[in-house]
XYZ file of C-alpha atoms in Angstrom:
502
model
C -69.770 20.546 112.711
C -69.695 23.483 110.331
C -69.384 26.939 111.853
C -72.381 29.122 110.917
C -71.642 32.052 108.627
C -71.908 35.519 110.126
C -74.392 37.910 108.518
C -72.783 40.284 106.054
C -74.002 43.270 108.100
C -71.983 42.085 111.107
C -68.886 41.617 108.954
C -69.249 45.109 107.527
C -69.489 46.603 111.015
C -66.297 44.784 111.998
C -64.450 46.122 108.959
C -65.786 49.629 109.552
C -64.497 49.550 113.123
C -60.996 48.761 111.862
C -60.939 51.807 109.617
C -60.375 55.087 111.438
C -63.338 57.238 110.553
C -63.066 60.951 109.878
C -65.242 62.637 112.441
C -64.071 66.155 111.612
C -62.232 66.527 108.290
C -61.670 70.204 109.064
C -58.505 69.373 110.972
C -57.246 66.876 108.360
C -57.113 64.167 110.980
C -57.330 61.588 108.238
C -53.632 62.173 107.501
C -52.711 60.200 110.609
C -55.058 57.390 109.567
C -53.425 56.804 106.201
C -50.606 54.617 107.481
C -50.528 50.927 106.624
C -53.246 48.899 108.279
C -52.241 45.232 108.074
C -55.493 44.084 109.638
C -57.537 45.855 106.983
C -55.321 44.393 104.258
C -55.882 40.928 105.720
C -59.646 41.446 105.707
C -59.537 42.125 101.979
C -58.092 38.624 101.444
C -60.574 36.671 103.577
C -63.397 36.202 101.091
C -65.284 38.004 98.348
C -67.843 39.366 100.785
C -65.098 41.125 102.721
C -63.091 42.294 99.731
C -65.246 45.168 98.526
C -65.860 46.604 101.998
C -62.146 46.502 102.808
C -61.212 48.039 99.474
C -63.687 50.814 100.144
C -61.715 51.968 103.193
C -58.296 51.286 101.671
C -59.031 53.365 98.564
C -61.150 55.987 100.314
C -58.080 57.578 101.896
C -54.894 57.374 99.836
C -51.476 58.619 100.883
C -48.650 58.723 98.307
C -45.070 59.435 99.370
C -42.802 57.528 96.982
C -42.538 56.818 93.272
C -43.393 53.152 93.818
C -46.593 54.004 95.683
C -47.591 56.546 93.034
C -47.212 54.231 90.043
C -48.824 51.304 91.874
C -51.845 53.456 92.720
C -52.017 54.865 89.191
C -51.936 51.363 87.730
C -54.668 50.173 90.111
C -57.139 52.963 89.321
C -56.392 52.727 85.587
C -57.021 48.991 85.345
C -59.973 49.049 87.731
C -62.042 52.236 87.240
C -64.493 51.181 89.953
C -61.680 51.575 92.503
C -61.005 55.106 91.316
C -64.573 56.032 92.230
C -63.850 55.096 95.858
C -61.070 57.675 96.320
C -62.300 60.672 98.307
C -59.172 61.857 100.154
C -55.785 62.110 98.438
C -52.636 63.092 100.360
C -49.396 63.646 98.379
C -46.231 64.246 100.392
C -42.946 63.132 98.762
C -40.237 61.759 100.981
C -36.762 63.360 100.813
C -34.538 61.779 98.141
C -32.515 58.824 99.439
C -28.757 58.980 99.603
C -28.478 56.384 96.835
C -29.257 58.954 94.127
C -26.392 61.211 95.226
C -28.571 64.141 96.182
C -28.337 66.210 99.371
C -31.140 66.439 101.942
C -34.193 68.446 101.010
C -33.404 72.164 101.216
C -35.666 74.685 102.814
C -38.165 76.730 100.852
C -35.759 79.632 100.658
C -33.133 77.430 99.047
C -35.370 75.474 96.644
C -35.361 77.060 93.174
C -38.569 77.922 91.377
C -37.778 75.323 88.711
C -37.521 72.433 91.153
C -40.969 71.221 90.089
C -40.702 72.024 86.378
C -41.494 68.882 84.336
C -38.432 67.402 82.664
C -37.934 65.070 79.727
C -38.027 61.370 80.678
C -34.355 60.716 80.044
C -32.541 57.645 81.329
C -29.049 58.852 82.313
C -26.290 56.377 81.395
C -24.028 54.795 83.952
C -21.106 56.955 82.847
C -21.192 60.641 81.966
C -19.374 59.986 78.685
C -21.111 56.833 77.454
C -23.561 57.254 74.547
C -27.278 57.430 75.174
C -29.458 54.977 73.281
C -32.018 56.473 70.973
C -34.786 54.202 72.261
C -34.357 55.423 75.851
C -34.713 59.109 74.895
C -37.270 59.460 72.097
C -37.568 63.214 72.663
C -33.887 63.750 71.789
C -33.023 61.121 69.147
C -29.748 62.784 68.149
C -28.393 63.062 71.694
C -25.039 61.272 71.863
C -23.750 62.129 75.336
C -24.914 63.467 78.659
C -22.589 65.275 81.021
C -23.084 66.074 84.674
C -20.359 68.701 84.911
C -21.512 72.026 86.340
C -19.710 75.065 84.983
C -19.520 78.478 86.527
C -19.844 81.744 84.645
C -16.075 81.685 83.950
C -16.309 78.362 82.119
C -14.451 76.401 84.788
C -15.508 72.868 85.632
C -16.693 72.241 89.166
C -14.462 69.830 91.102
C -15.693 66.273 91.422
C -16.586 65.046 94.872
C -14.861 62.094 96.479
C -18.052 60.039 96.527
C -18.452 60.393 92.761
C -14.828 59.447 92.057
C -15.121 56.329 94.188
C -18.311 55.193 92.474
C -18.090 56.098 88.765
C -21.033 53.859 87.884
C -23.401 55.941 90.000
C -26.013 57.829 87.905
C -25.264 61.542 87.662
C -27.519 64.198 89.108
C -29.488 66.114 86.480
C -29.802 69.777 87.487
C -32.236 72.250 85.918
C -31.150 75.109 83.661
C -30.672 78.324 85.608
C -29.150 81.749 85.377
C -25.593 82.682 86.253
C -26.602 83.880 89.699
C -28.401 80.608 90.354
C -25.340 78.649 89.219
C -23.170 80.556 91.668
C -25.603 79.706 94.461
C -25.739 76.046 93.450
C -21.939 75.802 93.555
C -22.164 76.209 97.316
C -22.535 72.800 99.012
C -25.329 73.898 101.317
C -27.548 75.118 98.459
C -27.429 72.228 95.996
C -30.972 71.559 94.826
C -32.812 68.277 94.609
C -32.874 66.739 91.115
C -36.156 67.829 89.511
C -36.629 64.395 87.957
C -37.228 63.079 91.474
C -40.602 64.855 91.500
C -41.695 63.870 87.987
C -44.105 61.289 89.389
C -46.117 64.089 90.994
C -46.639 65.713 87.605
C -47.683 62.426 86.053
C -50.235 61.945 88.813
C -51.688 65.428 88.387
C -51.973 64.914 84.629
C -53.585 61.462 84.629
C -55.654 61.400 87.830
C -58.253 64.193 87.293
C -60.346 62.266 84.721
C -60.167 59.113 86.882
C -60.909 60.441 90.388
C -64.423 61.707 89.808
C -65.412 61.592 93.494
C -62.306 63.218 94.987
C -63.360 65.746 97.631
C -60.166 66.495 99.599
C -56.691 67.054 98.151
C -53.654 67.741 100.354
C -50.183 68.589 99.034
C -47.406 68.631 101.622
C -43.625 69.063 101.780
C -43.268 70.402 98.258
C -40.683 72.979 97.138
C -41.566 76.128 95.238
C -44.565 75.398 93.034
C -44.259 76.285 89.369
C -47.238 78.129 87.758
C -47.919 75.044 85.612
C -48.247 73.048 88.812
C -51.050 75.383 89.889
C -52.828 74.840 86.566
C -52.587 71.067 86.941
C -54.039 71.121 90.456
C -56.974 73.181 89.199
C -58.034 70.226 86.998
C -59.534 68.519 90.067
C -62.907 70.218 89.652
C -64.622 68.103 92.320
C -62.295 69.128 95.155
C -64.095 70.803 98.039
C -61.178 70.940 100.507
C -57.606 71.858 99.544
C -54.561 71.676 101.810
C -51.152 73.217 101.049
C -48.836 72.170 103.874
C -45.193 73.200 104.079
C -45.171 74.424 100.480
C -44.377 77.711 98.809
C -45.540 79.687 95.800
C -44.218 82.778 94.091
C -46.996 85.051 95.352
C -50.325 84.928 97.124
C -52.058 85.831 93.866
C -51.348 82.316 92.571
C -53.255 80.792 95.487
C -56.207 83.066 94.722
C -56.103 82.004 91.068
C -56.120 78.380 92.212
C -59.165 79.077 94.386
C -60.957 80.660 91.433
C -60.335 77.584 89.256
C -61.835 75.150 91.774
C -65.575 75.811 91.509
C -66.592 73.629 94.479
C -63.827 74.661 96.894
C -65.195 75.624 100.305
C -62.269 74.807 102.624
C -58.687 76.079 102.286
C -55.953 74.899 104.657
C -52.595 76.691 104.261
C -49.987 75.690 106.853
C -46.344 76.803 106.972
C -46.749 78.811 103.748
C -44.006 80.745 101.999
C -44.113 83.158 99.086
C -41.491 85.530 97.823
C -43.472 88.560 96.680
C -46.331 90.307 98.492
C -49.636 90.499 96.676
C -50.020 93.945 95.108
C -53.473 93.239 93.720
C -56.076 90.545 94.222
C -57.784 88.919 91.222
C -61.537 89.061 91.042
C -62.999 86.389 93.268
C -66.481 85.235 94.052
C -66.434 84.234 97.682
C -67.288 80.581 98.330
C -65.020 79.683 101.239
C -66.687 78.468 104.379
C -63.517 77.430 106.226
C -60.075 79.037 106.125
C -56.916 78.020 107.996
C -53.630 79.930 107.851
C -51.140 78.462 110.333
C -47.534 79.331 111.217
C -47.262 82.147 108.714
C -44.944 85.139 108.711
C -46.140 88.698 109.211
C -46.212 89.439 105.479
C -48.256 86.339 104.690
C -50.792 87.098 107.417
C -51.032 90.663 106.100
C -51.739 89.393 102.571
C -54.386 87.018 103.891
C -56.142 89.690 105.944
C -55.994 92.198 103.077
C -57.509 89.629 100.741
C -60.319 88.779 103.150
C -60.888 92.447 103.914
C -61.172 93.291 100.212
C -64.143 90.952 99.798
C -67.516 92.620 100.013
C -69.402 89.580 101.252
C -68.115 87.116 103.828
C -71.498 85.967 104.990
C -70.653 82.306 104.335
C -67.437 82.073 106.380
C -68.047 79.661 109.257
C -64.533 78.587 110.301
C -61.550 80.927 110.638
C -58.141 80.057 112.042
C -55.174 82.422 111.764
C -51.946 81.897 113.703
C -49.148 84.303 114.568
C -50.949 87.594 114.160
C -48.643 90.586 114.504
C -50.342 93.232 116.597
C -50.499 96.523 114.702
C -53.087 99.179 113.954
C -53.650 97.887 110.406
C -53.877 94.263 111.540
C -56.418 95.075 114.234
C -58.467 97.162 111.813
C -58.534 94.439 109.142
C -59.417 91.761 111.667
C -62.280 93.831 113.072
C -63.575 94.404 109.541
C -63.455 90.692 108.701
C -65.174 89.642 111.922
C -67.851 92.275 111.391
C -68.644 90.970 107.891
C -69.164 87.416 109.149
C -71.112 88.366 112.270
C -74.043 86.062 111.538
C -72.127 83.126 110.037
C -68.920 82.579 112.034
C -69.142 79.521 114.269
C -65.479 78.650 114.926
C -62.704 81.176 115.617
C -59.116 80.238 116.451
C -56.564 83.030 116.894
C -52.899 82.714 117.870
C -51.491 86.229 118.178
C -47.973 87.277 119.010
C -49.263 89.852 121.469
C -52.290 90.008 123.739
C -52.992 93.653 122.840
C -54.894 92.539 119.760
C -57.845 91.365 121.866
C -58.398 94.760 123.426
C -59.872 96.017 120.135
C -61.978 92.949 119.313
C -65.606 92.440 120.170
C -67.391 89.145 119.572
C -70.422 89.702 121.748
C -72.646 90.320 118.696
C -71.710 87.052 116.951
C -74.914 85.147 117.461
C -73.615 81.913 115.865
C -70.154 81.734 117.467
C -69.899 78.441 119.345
C -66.158 77.721 119.584
C -63.479 80.233 120.569
C -59.865 79.131 120.934
C -57.071 81.533 121.846
C -53.394 80.646 121.961
C -50.833 83.211 123.065
C -47.341 82.609 121.734
C -45.092 85.170 123.437
C -46.764 86.757 126.445
C -46.031 85.273 129.877
C -48.677 82.935 131.161
C -49.250 85.074 134.243
C -50.481 87.964 132.054
C -53.196 85.895 130.374
C -55.516 86.112 133.339
C -55.370 89.910 133.454
C -56.172 90.103 129.745
C -59.127 87.730 129.797
C -60.598 89.116 132.993
C -60.641 92.575 131.377
C -61.905 91.486 127.930
C -64.045 88.476 128.772
C -67.340 90.374 128.503
C -66.663 91.750 125.011
C -64.912 88.636 123.673
C -67.596 86.106 124.491
C -70.881 85.538 122.738
C -73.984 84.265 124.561
C -74.125 81.379 122.074
C -70.619 80.180 123.019
C -70.399 76.466 123.760
C -66.628 75.985 124.143
C -63.922 78.390 125.326
C -60.347 77.140 125.024
C -57.318 79.029 126.324
C -53.732 77.936 125.896
C -50.156 79.005 125.356
C -47.022 77.643 123.713
C -44.622 77.748 126.650
C -43.730 74.690 128.704
C -45.137 74.431 132.202
C -42.611 74.772 134.980
C -43.396 74.935 138.723
C -43.319 78.750 138.781
C -45.614 79.067 135.774
C -47.964 76.474 137.162
C -48.140 78.339 140.469
C -49.339 81.428 138.573
C -52.654 79.657 138.024
C -53.557 80.396 141.617
C -53.579 84.157 141.039
C -56.703 86.164 141.771
C -56.987 87.252 138.124
C -57.989 83.774 136.994
C -60.723 83.829 139.621
C -62.051 86.974 137.950
C -62.280 84.984 134.717
C -64.173 82.279 136.562
C -66.578 84.880 137.945
C -67.164 86.258 134.440
C -67.921 82.789 133.105
C -70.467 82.383 135.883
C -72.659 85.074 134.319
C -76.131 83.673 133.523
C -75.882 84.854 129.899
C -73.242 82.155 129.316
C -75.572 79.342 130.268
C -74.837 77.526 126.979
C -71.137 77.237 127.838
C -70.381 73.529 128.158
C -66.580 73.321 127.893
C -64.003 75.588 129.475
C -60.651 74.091 128.450
C -57.200 75.070 129.708
C -54.317 73.911 127.483
C -51.137 73.149 129.425
C -47.896 72.093 127.798
C -45.829 69.824 129.993
C -42.102 69.447 129.933
C -40.857 65.876 130.054
C -38.650 66.721 133.018
C -41.519 68.163 135.059
C -43.687 65.704 136.944
C -46.976 67.008 138.303
C -49.282 64.839 140.346
C -52.662 64.515 138.699
C -54.469 64.725 142.011
C -52.650 67.951 142.866
C -53.491 69.297 139.417
C -57.191 68.680 139.949
C -57.126 70.245 143.394
C -55.461 73.376 142.033
C -57.999 73.790 139.243
C -60.882 73.294 141.648
C -59.510 76.081 143.827
C -58.810 78.483 140.937
C -62.077 77.928 139.032
C -64.695 77.044 141.676
C -67.750 78.140 139.654
C -66.651 76.332 136.513
C -65.969 73.296 138.655
C -69.448 73.412 140.162
C -71.029 73.659 136.704
C -69.014 70.665 135.520
C -67.597 72.448 132.466
C -63.905 72.480 133.423
C -61.559 70.456 131.226
C -57.760 70.305 131.121
C -55.564 69.431 128.147
C -51.964 68.435 128.592
C -49.365 68.060 125.851
C -46.151 66.154 126.365
C -43.301 68.422 125.301
C -43.305 69.216 121.582
C -45.299 66.159 120.582
C -48.175 68.381 119.483
C -51.645 67.047 118.820
C -50.622 63.389 119.004
C -49.501 63.792 122.611
C -52.575 65.739 123.633
C -54.731 64.262 126.376
C -58.029 65.834 127.363
C -59.637 64.958 130.678
C -62.385 66.460 132.757
C -61.945 67.818 136.250
C -64.536 65.622 137.908
C -66.646 66.756 140.823
């Protein structure tokens, strides 16, 4: 007896359930969904009816980390243009060079030279540093007869050869970029040897060849890149359809280059800059027509936050800004003034605000009660003791909260120990609970407390619920109390959110 064929609609729903959907691309959650999915790959090989639907999800979110993945993807979208139209999210994050190419681990941003992403000639280094180079393998330099890997200092002395190179003479040499005498002196130190720039050539080839192919690309994320060369910025600006841009763990020469990149992307509405680094502060800001609706600046130094606030404060119109997240704010008179100015300009548009200041004093000068559209407020304190949070929020809760608020989330970065956990039962937190019981906050649906657990601390879940019911009785009665726990430093992946049930 032949098994009846399932309707194609049922098969499509099954395939869709295997692919992790992006419910909120603001947080770039799709990055975690880009790992290999063997089940989805198997679905693409079942039959022709399943192939296109599976390819849709496989090519919709693409993550490239190695040279092999980059060239395989480039070959696929070049030979099959219909697959290139499926790509909407592109994540490029190169892995550190393997030990087999005789290069040290990836240096930090302060050690990576500005020329580490400068495009280089496609040379094929010979097996020996003294053997001739074939003309066919280096068409750009037809008269090149030898290639040496010897680094010389400013005195003309040859750097000593390492033991690993002497034991393996057939190992390809490391090609280092041209630099000044001061850079050569820094590179002679073992801890500051740079990564061969040819290792990142595949990124340049992607940025040159992909823009005319990926006509539906909406989100581009670049992560774990060294100092970006100005030409790199110009290549990224060729993706005219990009609406969301992420620069994660990367560095530029100045903040002005990021602004120029924003100006060259006409449809950009979301900018996500995490762990940024730039050498020079921005002395002037290029002319810019504000289009951003969402801005994230996470784990930045004081100078970078200052540049970001000065840039936002220099704009005359911020009426379209709906999402703002700035971490590690240094409390100062200028910072507080700029932040008040920015929040005042987006009074009628801001819906999501996430602040992570270094000091709680910054909230004493803020007022969000007039923000009629503010629905989500998240505050993380990085340095102040947890016991002082309650005093701050009980004093500022009336001016910080908007009547339209739906979710209030409070957290801190310190691990929870028994003494810190016992501080929850202070009377100050009850004052916060009384303030949240005001009838004007009747739209408040979620009151979330973020707790960071240490692996060595074991807290009974039943005891945890009992404590929260005693500390926040009114929130408990309204059914809006939620608790988030994070296991150690696992971050968002270890986060578990559960409701304190009545």
